[in-house]
Short mmCIF file of C-alpha atoms in Angstrom, two decimals:
data_model
loop_
_atom_site.label_atom_id
_atom_site.label_comp_id
_atom_site.label_asym_id
_atom_site.label_seq_id
_atom_site.Cartn_x
_atom_site.Cartn_y
_atom_site.Cartn_z
CA MET A 265 27.39 -70.59 -30.18
CA GLU A 266 24.98 -67.92 -31.26
CA ILE A 267 26.32 -65.56 -32.71
CA LYS A 268 24.87 -61.44 -31.82
CA GLN A 269 24.63 -58.66 -33.71
CA PRO A 270 25.69 -55.85 -33.13
CA GLN A 271 22.95 -53.70 -31.40
CA GLU A 272 21.09 -51.50 -32.82
CA LYS A 273 18.52 -48.74 -30.96
CA LEU A 274 15.16 -48.79 -32.76
CA ASP A 275 15.22 -44.87 -34.08
CA LYS A 276 11.47 -43.65 -32.96
CA LYS A 277 10.50 -40.93 -35.31
CA PHE A 278 11.12 -43.16 -38.10
CA ALA A 279 9.16 -46.33 -36.94
CA PHE A 280 6.18 -44.25 -36.52
CA PHE A 281 6.37 -42.33 -39.83
CA HIS A 282 7.10 -46.15 -41.25
CA ALA A 283 3.81 -47.50 -39.20
CA THR A 284 1.27 -44.20 -39.94
CA SER A 285 2.93 -45.31 -43.98
CA VAL A 286 1.19 -47.26 -45.78
CA SER A 287 -0.20 -48.12 -43.22
CA GLY A 288 -1.55 -45.45 -41.59
CA THR A 289 -4.73 -43.67 -43.78
CA ALA A 290 -3.76 -44.20 -46.85
CA MET A 291 -4.15 -47.24 -45.26
CA MET A 292 -8.07 -46.30 -44.27
CA ILE A 293 -8.65 -45.53 -47.75
CA ALA A 294 -7.77 -49.12 -49.23
CA ALA A 295 -10.02 -50.92 -46.26
CA ILE A 296 -12.37 -48.10 -47.23
CA LEU A 297 -12.74 -49.50 -50.65
CA ALA A 298 -12.18 -53.20 -50.24
CA SER A 299 -15.16 -52.96 -47.87
CA TYR A 300 -18.15 -50.26 -49.66
CA LEU A 301 -15.99 -49.79 -53.10
CA ALA A 302 -17.77 -52.43 -54.58
CA VAL A 303 -21.56 -51.86 -52.38
CA HIS A 304 -20.79 -48.57 -54.73
CA LEU A 305 -20.13 -50.29 -58.24
CA THR A 306 -23.40 -52.03 -58.25
CA ASP A 307 -26.14 -50.44 -55.62
CA THR A 308 -25.49 -47.20 -56.60
CA VAL A 309 -23.49 -46.81 -60.28
CA GLY A 310 -25.54 -48.83 -61.31
CA LEU A 311 -23.44 -51.49 -62.84
CA SER A 312 -23.85 -55.42 -63.12
CA PRO A 313 -21.96 -57.58 -60.12
CA ALA A 314 -20.04 -59.55 -63.66
CA ALA A 315 -18.36 -56.41 -65.03
CA VAL A 316 -17.97 -54.21 -61.67
CA SER A 317 -15.40 -58.86 -61.38
CA GLY A 318 -14.44 -58.30 -63.89
CA LEU A 319 -13.34 -54.05 -63.71
CA MET A 320 -11.45 -55.52 -60.44
CA PHE A 321 -10.05 -58.29 -62.53
CA ILE A 322 -8.95 -56.70 -65.05
CA SER A 323 -6.79 -53.71 -63.27
CA THR A 324 -5.50 -55.29 -60.16
CA LEU A 325 -4.62 -57.86 -62.92
CA TRP A 326 -1.81 -55.35 -64.10
CA ASP A 327 -1.34 -54.50 -61.22
CA ALA A 328 0.92 -58.03 -59.73
CA PHE A 329 2.80 -58.22 -62.11
CA ASN A 330 3.75 -53.35 -62.40
CA ASP A 331 4.56 -54.85 -58.94
CA PRO A 332 7.94 -56.67 -60.32
CA MET A 333 8.75 -54.07 -62.67
CA MET A 334 8.12 -51.56 -60.12
CA GLY A 335 10.85 -53.18 -57.54
CA VAL A 336 13.29 -53.37 -59.81
CA ILE A 337 12.95 -49.53 -60.74
CA ALA A 338 13.57 -48.77 -57.42
CA ASP A 339 16.06 -51.40 -56.91
CA ARG A 340 18.07 -49.94 -59.44
CA THR A 341 16.24 -45.37 -58.43
CA LYS A 342 20.04 -43.65 -58.43
CA THR A 343 19.09 -39.62 -56.76
CA LYS A 344 20.62 -38.41 -54.28
CA TRP A 345 18.12 -38.72 -51.54
CA GLY A 346 18.87 -42.76 -52.47
CA ARG A 347 17.13 -45.11 -54.61
CA TYR A 348 13.46 -45.77 -52.72
CA ARG A 349 13.09 -43.49 -50.37
CA PRO A 350 12.19 -39.91 -53.39
CA TYR A 351 8.79 -42.02 -54.27
CA PHE A 352 7.84 -40.94 -50.70
CA LEU A 353 7.21 -37.98 -52.33
CA PRO A 354 4.63 -37.99 -54.78
CA ALA A 355 2.99 -40.83 -53.57
CA PRO A 356 0.03 -39.50 -51.17
CA VAL A 357 -0.11 -36.88 -53.41
CA LEU A 358 -1.07 -38.95 -57.03
CA LEU A 359 -2.74 -41.38 -54.11
CA THR A 360 -5.61 -38.16 -52.70
CA ILE A 361 -6.38 -37.22 -56.88
CA PHE A 362 -7.01 -41.35 -57.25
CA ALA A 363 -9.28 -41.99 -54.31
CA VAL A 364 -11.37 -38.94 -55.03
CA LEU A 365 -11.96 -40.05 -58.99
CA LEU A 366 -12.14 -43.65 -57.08
CA TRP A 367 -16.59 -41.97 -55.18
CA GLN A 368 -17.82 -40.04 -58.48
CA HIS A 369 -20.92 -40.97 -59.57
CA PRO A 370 -20.15 -40.20 -63.97
CA THR A 371 -23.09 -40.37 -66.24
CA PHE A 372 -21.21 -42.10 -69.56
CA SER A 373 -22.97 -43.89 -71.71
CA GLY A 374 -23.02 -46.86 -72.72
CA ASN A 375 -19.94 -48.71 -70.83
CA GLY A 376 -18.11 -45.24 -70.12
CA ASN A 377 -19.20 -45.85 -66.45
CA TRP A 378 -17.06 -48.83 -66.40
CA TRP A 379 -14.04 -47.43 -68.67
CA TYR A 380 -13.61 -44.79 -66.50
CA PHE A 381 -14.00 -46.02 -63.29
CA LEU A 382 -11.31 -49.12 -64.65
CA ILE A 383 -9.04 -47.14 -65.38
CA VAL A 384 -8.80 -44.86 -62.60
CA TYR A 385 -9.10 -48.30 -60.52
CA ILE A 386 -5.54 -48.85 -62.63
CA GLY A 387 -4.12 -45.40 -62.03
CA TYR A 388 -4.97 -45.91 -57.69
CA GLN A 389 -3.75 -49.28 -57.40
CA MET A 390 0.00 -48.09 -58.87
CA THR A 391 0.14 -45.42 -56.79
CA VAL A 392 0.00 -47.92 -54.20
CA THR A 393 2.54 -49.79 -55.72
CA MET A 394 4.92 -46.81 -56.43
CA TYR A 395 4.88 -46.08 -52.26
CA THR A 396 4.97 -49.80 -50.68
CA MET A 397 7.89 -51.14 -52.30
CA PRO A 398 9.58 -48.49 -51.97
CA GLN A 399 8.50 -48.81 -48.09
CA MET A 400 8.95 -52.41 -47.97
CA SER A 401 12.53 -52.53 -49.22
CA VAL A 402 13.64 -49.36 -46.78
CA LEU A 403 12.79 -51.02 -43.53
CA PRO A 404 15.20 -53.94 -44.01
CA ALA A 405 17.96 -50.31 -45.68
CA HIS A 406 17.82 -48.78 -42.46
CA VAL A 407 16.86 -51.56 -40.38
CA LYS A 408 19.43 -54.75 -39.14
CA SER A 409 18.83 -56.67 -36.57
CA ASP A 410 15.61 -58.57 -36.56
CA ALA A 411 13.72 -58.04 -33.19
CA LEU A 412 14.05 -54.62 -33.91
CA ARG A 413 12.53 -55.59 -37.89
CA ASN A 414 10.08 -57.49 -36.65
CA LYS A 415 9.50 -54.48 -34.05
CA VAL A 416 8.88 -51.72 -36.58
CA ILE A 417 6.28 -55.37 -38.04
CA THR A 418 4.36 -55.04 -35.32
CA TYR A 419 3.98 -51.26 -35.22
CA GLY A 420 2.74 -50.89 -38.68
CA ALA A 421 0.10 -54.01 -38.53
CA GLY A 422 -1.43 -52.17 -34.99
CA ALA A 423 -1.81 -48.40 -37.85
CA THR A 424 -3.12 -51.02 -39.80
CA ALA A 425 -6.13 -52.61 -37.64
CA ILE A 426 -6.71 -48.84 -36.36
CA MET A 427 -7.12 -47.96 -39.14
CA PHE A 428 -9.28 -50.50 -41.16
CA THR A 429 -11.63 -50.59 -38.33
CA ILE A 430 -12.47 -47.02 -38.66
CA GLY A 431 -12.67 -47.85 -42.28
CA SER A 432 -14.83 -50.56 -42.38
CA SER A 433 -16.44 -49.98 -39.21
CA TYR A 434 -17.40 -45.58 -39.73
CA ALA A 435 -17.12 -45.11 -43.15
CA ASN A 436 -20.80 -44.73 -43.94
CA SER A 437 -21.16 -42.59 -40.98
CA ILE A 438 -18.24 -40.76 -41.15
CA LYS A 439 -19.17 -39.90 -44.82
CA ASN A 440 -22.17 -38.36 -43.80
CA PHE A 441 -21.47 -36.75 -40.69
CA LEU A 442 -18.68 -34.81 -43.37
CA GLY A 443 -21.70 -34.65 -46.25
CA ASN A 444 -23.27 -31.93 -43.52
CA LEU A 445 -20.39 -30.28 -42.87
CA PHE A 446 -19.64 -29.46 -46.15
CA GLY A 447 -23.16 -28.69 -47.49
CA VAL A 448 -22.55 -32.00 -50.26
CA GLU A 449 -24.86 -34.77 -51.79
CA ASN A 450 -21.69 -37.05 -51.91
CA GLY A 451 -19.12 -36.49 -48.44
CA TRP A 452 -16.92 -39.30 -49.47
CA VAL A 453 -14.95 -36.88 -51.66
CA PRO A 454 -13.93 -34.46 -48.55
CA LEU A 455 -13.23 -37.15 -46.88
CA MET A 456 -10.89 -38.42 -49.76
CA LEU A 457 -9.41 -35.61 -48.96
CA ILE A 458 -8.68 -35.45 -45.17
CA LEU A 459 -6.99 -38.92 -45.14
CA GLY A 460 -5.45 -37.94 -48.56
CA ALA A 461 -4.05 -35.02 -46.65
CA LEU A 462 -3.27 -37.18 -43.65
CA SER A 463 -1.57 -39.38 -45.48
CA CYS A 464 1.04 -37.08 -47.24
CA VAL A 465 2.18 -36.33 -43.95
CA SER A 466 2.81 -39.24 -43.52
CA PHE A 467 4.63 -39.97 -46.57
CA TRP A 468 6.66 -37.17 -45.89
CA GLY A 469 8.26 -37.45 -42.66
CA LEU A 470 8.70 -40.98 -43.65
CA PHE A 471 11.65 -39.94 -47.18
CA ALA A 472 12.53 -37.17 -44.03
CA THR A 473 13.09 -39.61 -41.19
CA SER A 474 14.40 -42.82 -42.56
CA LYS A 475 18.20 -43.97 -44.88
CA GLU A 476 19.26 -46.81 -47.08
CA LYS A 477 22.41 -47.66 -44.79
CA TYR A 478 22.79 -51.97 -45.57
CA ILE A 479 21.90 -51.90 -49.09
CA GLU A 480 25.66 -52.88 -50.91
CA PRO A 481 25.95 -49.58 -53.30
CA LEU A 482 24.23 -49.13 -56.69
CA PRO A 483 25.34 -51.79 -59.81
CA ASP A 484 26.75 -52.41 -62.41
CA ARG A 485 24.62 -54.99 -63.30
CA PRO A 486 21.78 -55.06 -65.46
CA LEU A 487 18.32 -54.30 -64.62
CA THR A 488 17.00 -57.30 -65.19
CA GLU A 489 19.72 -60.17 -63.07
CA ASP A 490 18.47 -59.19 -60.45
CA LEU A 491 15.61 -60.41 -60.83
CA LYS A 492 16.45 -64.31 -62.94
CA ARG A 493 19.51 -64.38 -60.25
CA ILE A 494 15.79 -64.67 -57.45
CA LEU A 495 13.87 -66.81 -59.61
CA LYS A 496 16.33 -68.97 -60.23
CA HIS A 497 15.40 -69.82 -56.35
CA LYS A 498 12.83 -72.55 -56.92
CA GLU A 499 13.13 -73.33 -53.35
CA LEU A 500 11.42 -69.41 -51.76
CA THR A 501 8.71 -70.24 -54.14
CA PRO A 502 5.80 -71.52 -50.77
CA PHE A 503 7.46 -68.40 -49.37
CA ILE A 504 5.26 -66.59 -52.23
CA ILE A 505 2.42 -69.63 -52.50
CA VAL A 506 2.09 -68.11 -48.00
CA TRP A 507 1.81 -64.85 -49.44
CA VAL A 508 -1.25 -64.92 -51.98
CA MET A 509 -3.47 -67.07 -49.16
CA ALA A 510 -2.55 -65.06 -46.34
CA SER A 511 -3.27 -62.05 -48.78
CA LEU A 512 -6.42 -63.99 -50.56
CA GLY A 513 -7.39 -65.05 -47.25
CA TYR A 514 -7.88 -62.11 -45.26
CA GLY A 515 -8.68 -59.61 -48.19
CA LEU A 516 -11.85 -62.46 -48.86
CA MET A 517 -12.86 -61.36 -44.63
CA PHE A 518 -13.72 -57.38 -46.18
CA ALA A 519 -14.59 -57.75 -49.14
CA THR A 520 -17.18 -60.43 -48.09
CA SER A 521 -18.61 -59.02 -44.83
CA VAL A 522 -21.67 -56.24 -46.38
CA TYR A 523 -23.36 -58.61 -48.23
CA TYR A 524 -23.16 -61.83 -46.12
CA VAL A 525 -25.52 -59.41 -43.77
CA LEU A 526 -27.20 -57.80 -46.72
CA TYR A 527 -27.93 -60.66 -47.61
CA TYR A 528 -27.73 -63.93 -46.45
CA LEU A 529 -29.50 -62.31 -42.86
CA ALA A 530 -30.94 -59.48 -45.16
CA ARG A 531 -30.08 -57.03 -42.03
CA PRO A 532 -28.96 -54.33 -43.76
CA ASP A 533 -29.57 -52.08 -40.48
CA LEU A 534 -26.61 -54.43 -39.31
CA ILE A 535 -23.98 -54.21 -41.13
CA GLU A 536 -22.18 -51.33 -39.14
CA THR A 537 -22.08 -53.12 -35.62
CA TYR A 538 -20.48 -56.36 -37.96
CA MET A 539 -18.13 -54.52 -39.42
CA LEU A 540 -17.44 -52.86 -35.24
CA VAL A 541 -16.78 -56.70 -34.64
CA VAL A 542 -15.07 -57.65 -37.69
CA SER A 543 -12.91 -54.08 -37.20
CA MET A 544 -12.17 -54.50 -33.52
CA GLY A 545 -11.55 -58.37 -33.69
CA ALA A 546 -8.57 -57.28 -36.48
CA LEU A 547 -6.91 -54.35 -33.77
CA VAL A 548 -7.03 -57.06 -30.89
CA SER A 549 -5.42 -59.39 -33.52
CA MET A 550 -2.92 -56.85 -34.97
CA VAL A 551 -1.83 -54.73 -31.65
CA VAL A 552 -2.32 -57.60 -29.49
CA LEU A 553 -2.22 -61.13 -30.21
CA LEU A 554 0.36 -60.63 -32.37
CA PRO A 555 2.99 -59.99 -29.92
CA ILE A 556 2.39 -62.32 -27.70
CA PHE A 557 1.86 -65.07 -30.19
CA LEU A 558 6.06 -63.57 -31.66
CA LYS A 559 7.29 -64.52 -28.07
CA PHE A 560 5.01 -66.60 -27.09
CA PHE A 561 5.91 -68.77 -30.74
CA LYS A 562 9.47 -66.66 -30.87
CA THR A 563 9.29 -67.11 -34.85
CA GLY A 564 7.25 -65.39 -37.64
CA GLN A 565 6.88 -69.02 -39.41
CA ARG A 566 5.92 -71.12 -35.31
CA ALA A 567 3.24 -68.03 -35.00
CA LEU A 568 1.98 -68.73 -37.85
CA THR A 569 0.74 -71.89 -38.03
CA ALA A 570 -0.38 -71.05 -34.51
CA SER A 571 -3.19 -68.10 -35.93
CA VAL A 572 -4.27 -70.33 -39.40
CA ILE A 573 -5.14 -73.41 -36.67
CA GLY A 574 -7.20 -71.83 -34.83
CA SER A 575 -8.94 -68.72 -36.80
CA SER A 576 -9.73 -72.38 -39.13
CA VAL A 577 -11.29 -73.51 -35.91
CA CYS A 578 -13.63 -70.97 -35.47
CA TYR A 579 -14.13 -70.16 -39.00
CA ILE A 580 -15.37 -74.11 -39.75
CA ILE A 581 -18.04 -73.12 -36.66
CA LEU A 582 -19.34 -70.22 -38.32
CA PHE A 583 -19.48 -71.90 -41.36
CA PHE A 584 -22.20 -74.09 -40.25
CA PHE A 585 -23.86 -72.89 -37.01
CA GLY A 586 -22.67 -68.38 -38.00
CA SER A 587 -26.57 -67.59 -38.24
CA SER A 588 -28.17 -68.81 -36.33
CA ASN A 589 -27.86 -65.98 -33.69
CA PHE A 590 -26.50 -62.99 -33.97
CA ILE A 591 -24.62 -61.77 -31.02
CA PHE A 592 -23.53 -65.92 -31.43
CA LEU A 593 -22.49 -64.65 -34.81
CA CYS A 594 -21.07 -61.66 -33.38
CA VAL A 595 -18.61 -63.56 -30.69
CA MET A 596 -17.55 -66.21 -32.39
CA THR A 597 -16.72 -63.67 -35.57
CA PHE A 598 -14.87 -61.59 -33.24
CA ILE A 599 -12.64 -64.18 -31.89
CA ALA A 600 -11.97 -66.16 -35.78
CA THR A 601 -10.52 -62.26 -36.82
CA ALA A 602 -9.01 -62.00 -33.61
CA LEU A 603 -6.76 -65.25 -34.40
CA ALA A 604 -6.75 -64.68 -38.57
CA SER A 605 -5.52 -60.76 -38.78
CA MET A 606 -2.49 -61.40 -38.20
CA GLN A 607 -2.40 -63.48 -40.43
CA ASN A 608 -1.30 -60.45 -43.36
CA ALA A 609 1.54 -59.05 -41.03
CA LEU A 610 3.43 -62.68 -40.21
CA VAL A 611 3.63 -62.81 -43.53
CA ASN A 612 6.13 -59.60 -43.76
CA VAL A 613 8.54 -61.50 -41.18
CA LEU A 614 8.90 -63.64 -44.58
CA VAL A 615 9.63 -60.59 -47.11
CA ASN A 616 12.82 -59.90 -45.15
CA ASP A 617 13.87 -63.30 -44.85
CA ALA A 618 13.91 -63.91 -48.62
CA ILE A 619 15.91 -60.42 -48.56
CA ASP A 620 18.62 -61.91 -45.86
CA TYR A 621 18.68 -65.65 -48.61
CA ILE A 622 18.94 -64.48 -50.94
CA GLN A 623 21.79 -61.49 -49.84
CA PHE A 624 22.83 -65.01 -48.48
CA THR A 625 22.95 -67.11 -51.37
CA GLU A 626 23.36 -64.34 -54.40
CA GLY A 627 25.94 -61.34 -52.89
CA ILE A 628 22.88 -59.21 -53.74
CA SER A 629 21.11 -56.21 -52.19
CA ALA A 630 17.13 -56.91 -54.64
CA ASN A 631 15.56 -55.59 -51.17
CA GLY A 632 12.84 -53.79 -53.80
CA VAL A 633 12.89 -56.51 -56.38
CA ILE A 634 11.93 -59.59 -53.21
CA SER A 635 9.49 -56.87 -52.31
CA SER A 636 7.95 -56.13 -55.56
CA ILE A 637 7.36 -60.33 -55.22
CA LYS A 638 5.58 -59.97 -52.52
CA GLY A 639 3.45 -56.78 -53.65
CA PHE A 640 2.99 -59.48 -56.80
CA ALA A 641 2.03 -61.99 -54.37
CA GLN A 642 -0.29 -59.55 -52.65
CA LYS A 643 -1.86 -58.89 -55.78
CA MET A 644 -2.91 -61.97 -57.07
CA GLY A 645 -4.07 -62.65 -54.32
CA ASN A 646 -6.26 -59.34 -53.87
CA THR A 647 -7.49 -59.81 -57.14
CA PHE A 648 -8.92 -63.02 -56.70
CA SER A 649 -10.19 -61.48 -53.73
CA ASN A 650 -12.11 -58.82 -54.87
CA SER A 651 -13.55 -60.47 -58.14
CA LEU A 652 -14.43 -64.06 -57.01
CA PRO A 653 -16.70 -63.48 -54.89
CA LEU A 654 -18.94 -60.85 -56.99
CA PHE A 655 -18.43 -63.23 -59.76
CA LEU A 656 -18.82 -66.29 -57.97
CA LEU A 657 -22.35 -64.11 -57.24
CA GLY A 658 -23.32 -63.30 -60.76
CA LEU A 659 -22.75 -66.37 -62.33
CA VAL A 660 -25.87 -67.95 -59.27
CA GLY A 661 -28.29 -65.54 -60.19
CA TYR A 662 -27.62 -62.23 -57.87
CA VAL A 663 -29.46 -59.45 -57.84
CA ALA A 664 -28.24 -56.20 -56.54
CA GLY A 665 -30.48 -54.62 -54.15
CA ALA A 666 -32.69 -57.71 -53.53
CA VAL A 667 -32.66 -58.08 -50.09
CA GLY A 668 -34.41 -61.13 -48.94
CA GLN A 669 -34.95 -62.31 -52.48
CA GLN A 670 -31.73 -63.70 -52.81
CA ASN A 671 -31.71 -67.69 -54.19
CA GLU A 672 -29.96 -70.14 -52.87
CA GLY A 673 -26.82 -70.56 -54.51
CA THR A 674 -26.51 -66.40 -53.66
CA LEU A 675 -26.83 -67.39 -50.01
CA PHE A 676 -24.18 -70.28 -50.15
CA VAL A 677 -21.28 -68.56 -52.09
CA LEU A 678 -21.62 -64.86 -49.28
CA ASN A 679 -21.74 -68.56 -46.79
CA PHE A 680 -18.34 -70.45 -48.56
CA MET A 681 -16.33 -67.73 -49.22
CA ARG A 682 -17.07 -65.11 -45.96
CA PHE A 683 -15.83 -68.16 -43.86
CA ALA A 684 -14.97 -71.62 -46.37
CA ALA A 685 -12.39 -70.49 -47.73
CA PRO A 686 -9.82 -69.01 -45.21
CA ILE A 687 -9.87 -72.34 -44.16
CA ILE A 688 -9.05 -73.20 -47.70
CA THR A 689 -6.40 -70.94 -47.93
CA GLY A 690 -5.25 -71.22 -44.48
CA LEU A 691 -4.05 -75.34 -44.68
CA ILE A 692 -2.32 -74.50 -48.22
CA MET A 693 0.06 -71.38 -45.96
CA LEU A 694 0.27 -74.72 -43.98
CA PHE A 695 1.80 -76.36 -45.94
CA CYS A 696 3.85 -73.95 -48.29
CA LEU A 697 4.98 -73.48 -44.78
CA ARG A 698 6.69 -77.10 -44.23
CA PHE A 699 9.67 -76.33 -46.57
CA ASN A 700 10.39 -73.05 -45.64
CA PRO A 701 14.00 -72.23 -46.12
CA VAL A 702 15.59 -70.49 -44.48
CA GLU A 703 15.37 -72.86 -40.77
CA LYS A 704 18.40 -74.28 -42.68
CA HIS A 705 20.62 -71.64 -42.96
CA GLN A 706 19.48 -69.17 -39.76
CA GLU A 707 22.50 -69.84 -38.06
CA ASP A 708 25.11 -68.58 -41.45
CA ILE A 709 22.56 -65.20 -42.31
CA ALA A 710 22.36 -64.11 -39.35
CA ALA A 711 26.98 -64.65 -38.44
CA MET A 712 26.23 -63.01 -42.74
CA LYS A 713 23.89 -59.10 -40.83
CA SER A 714 26.98 -58.90 -38.02
CA MET A 715 29.35 -58.63 -40.71
CA ILE A 716 26.90 -56.43 -42.75
CA ARG A 717 29.19 -52.25 -42.73
CA ASP A 718 27.42 -49.23 -42.67
CA HIS A 719 27.05 -47.43 -46.31
CA SER A 720 24.95 -44.75 -45.79
CA ASP A 721 27.84 -41.74 -45.89
CA ASP A 722 28.52 -43.87 -49.78
CA ASN A 723 24.87 -44.80 -50.75
CA HIS A 724 23.51 -41.28 -52.14
CA ASP A 725 24.02 -41.56 -55.25
CA ALA A 726 23.73 -38.86 -56.72
#
C-alpha cells in the first residue's frame, strides 16, 4: 500500500532564491571561469600548460577535501539563525572579491604569478564550498516532499543553464562592452563586480526566506561521528562514483570546447558561435528536457540512464565526423548537449535520496555531511576536468597560440577529451546506477518521512 506524504505547498520565494543563489550569477561566474580562465592563464598571463594543469589540480584537489570539513561544520553550526542560513551572508561578498582577483594580470618575478593564482583560486573555491554545502543542505531541511524538492532542483537547473549560456557564449562580448563603457582595459573587473553584487541579492534573499524545519535538534554527538556513521555504508559508493563522473563529463564539455574550436578546427572566429550552441543545448536540456524526462521516466535514475544513452550515441558520431562540416558539428553538438547537460542536475536527486537513506538507516539528520560528500565527489570531477586536458596537452606538445600549427597528438587529445571522454564517464555512471541502495527501501523511506514533524520552532540553536 502506497503511503502518501502530507501535502506541502511550494514556497515560491524560497524556490526563487534557492534557484538563483548557487545557480544564479554565482554560476555565471563559474561558467566564465570554466570556459575562459585556462585560456587567460596560458595565452594572456603566460603560464605554461603544465603549470596551469598543476595549479588547477592542486587547488581543486584541496577544494574536494575541504568539502567534508565544511559539511561537518555546517551540521554543527550553532546560531540563532540556524545551521546553514548564516553562511549565505558573507559568502557572496567573498565571491566578488576573489572573482575580481582572478582576472588580474600580475607581473611577479619567477614563479610569483603561479603562486598568486594558486592562492586566489583556492580562495575562490573555498568560498564556493562555503555557500554550496549549506545551499544543498537547506533544501531537504525546508522541503519534505520529493516532488517539490525535484521541482526546486529543476528551477535551479534552468537557472544554471541560462547562466552558463550567457557566461560561456557572451562573456567576451560583455567584457569588451563594459571595458569600453567604463573606460578600463580589463573589462573582466566591472563584469565580476556586477555579477558579485547580484549574487549578494540572491544569497541574502535565500537567507531571508529559508527555514530549517525538517532536521533533528542539534545533537550532542562528536563532530566526526556522523561522518563515520555515513561512510560505513559502503552501499553509497555508487552514488559517489556517479557524482564524480557527472561532474567530470559536464566539466569537460565546457573546459575543452574553446580549445576544440580554437585549435582542432583552427577557427577562433567561430568560438562564440560554437559556445552559443553548447550553451543553448544546455539551456534546452535543463529548462525543457529535464522536466519532461522526469515526468516520462518517473525517477531521476531512469531519466539519467536515458540521458546517458542518448548523448553517448551523439558523441560517437561527433568523435568520428564532427569536424567534417561546421553546421553538422553545431547541430549534433546541440542535440548531444541537450541530452547530456541534465545529467549534472539529475544526480542532485541522489543527494536527497542519500539524505533520506541515512535518516532511515541511522536515524540522524546529516544534510550537511551528505551534501559535502556530494560536493567532494563533484570537486574530484572538477579536479580532473580542469587539469586533465591541459596535462595531456602538455604531454603531446601543445603550443599556446599556435592556431593551425598544432601536431597530430594535440589534435587527437582535443577530439578525444571533447567527445570520447564523456562517453566513458556515462558508461561508468550506468554501471554504478545498477547498485542504487535506495530502490529497495522506497516504501519504508516514504513511511518514515510521513512521520517527520516540523522542527522550525525548536531549531533555532541560540
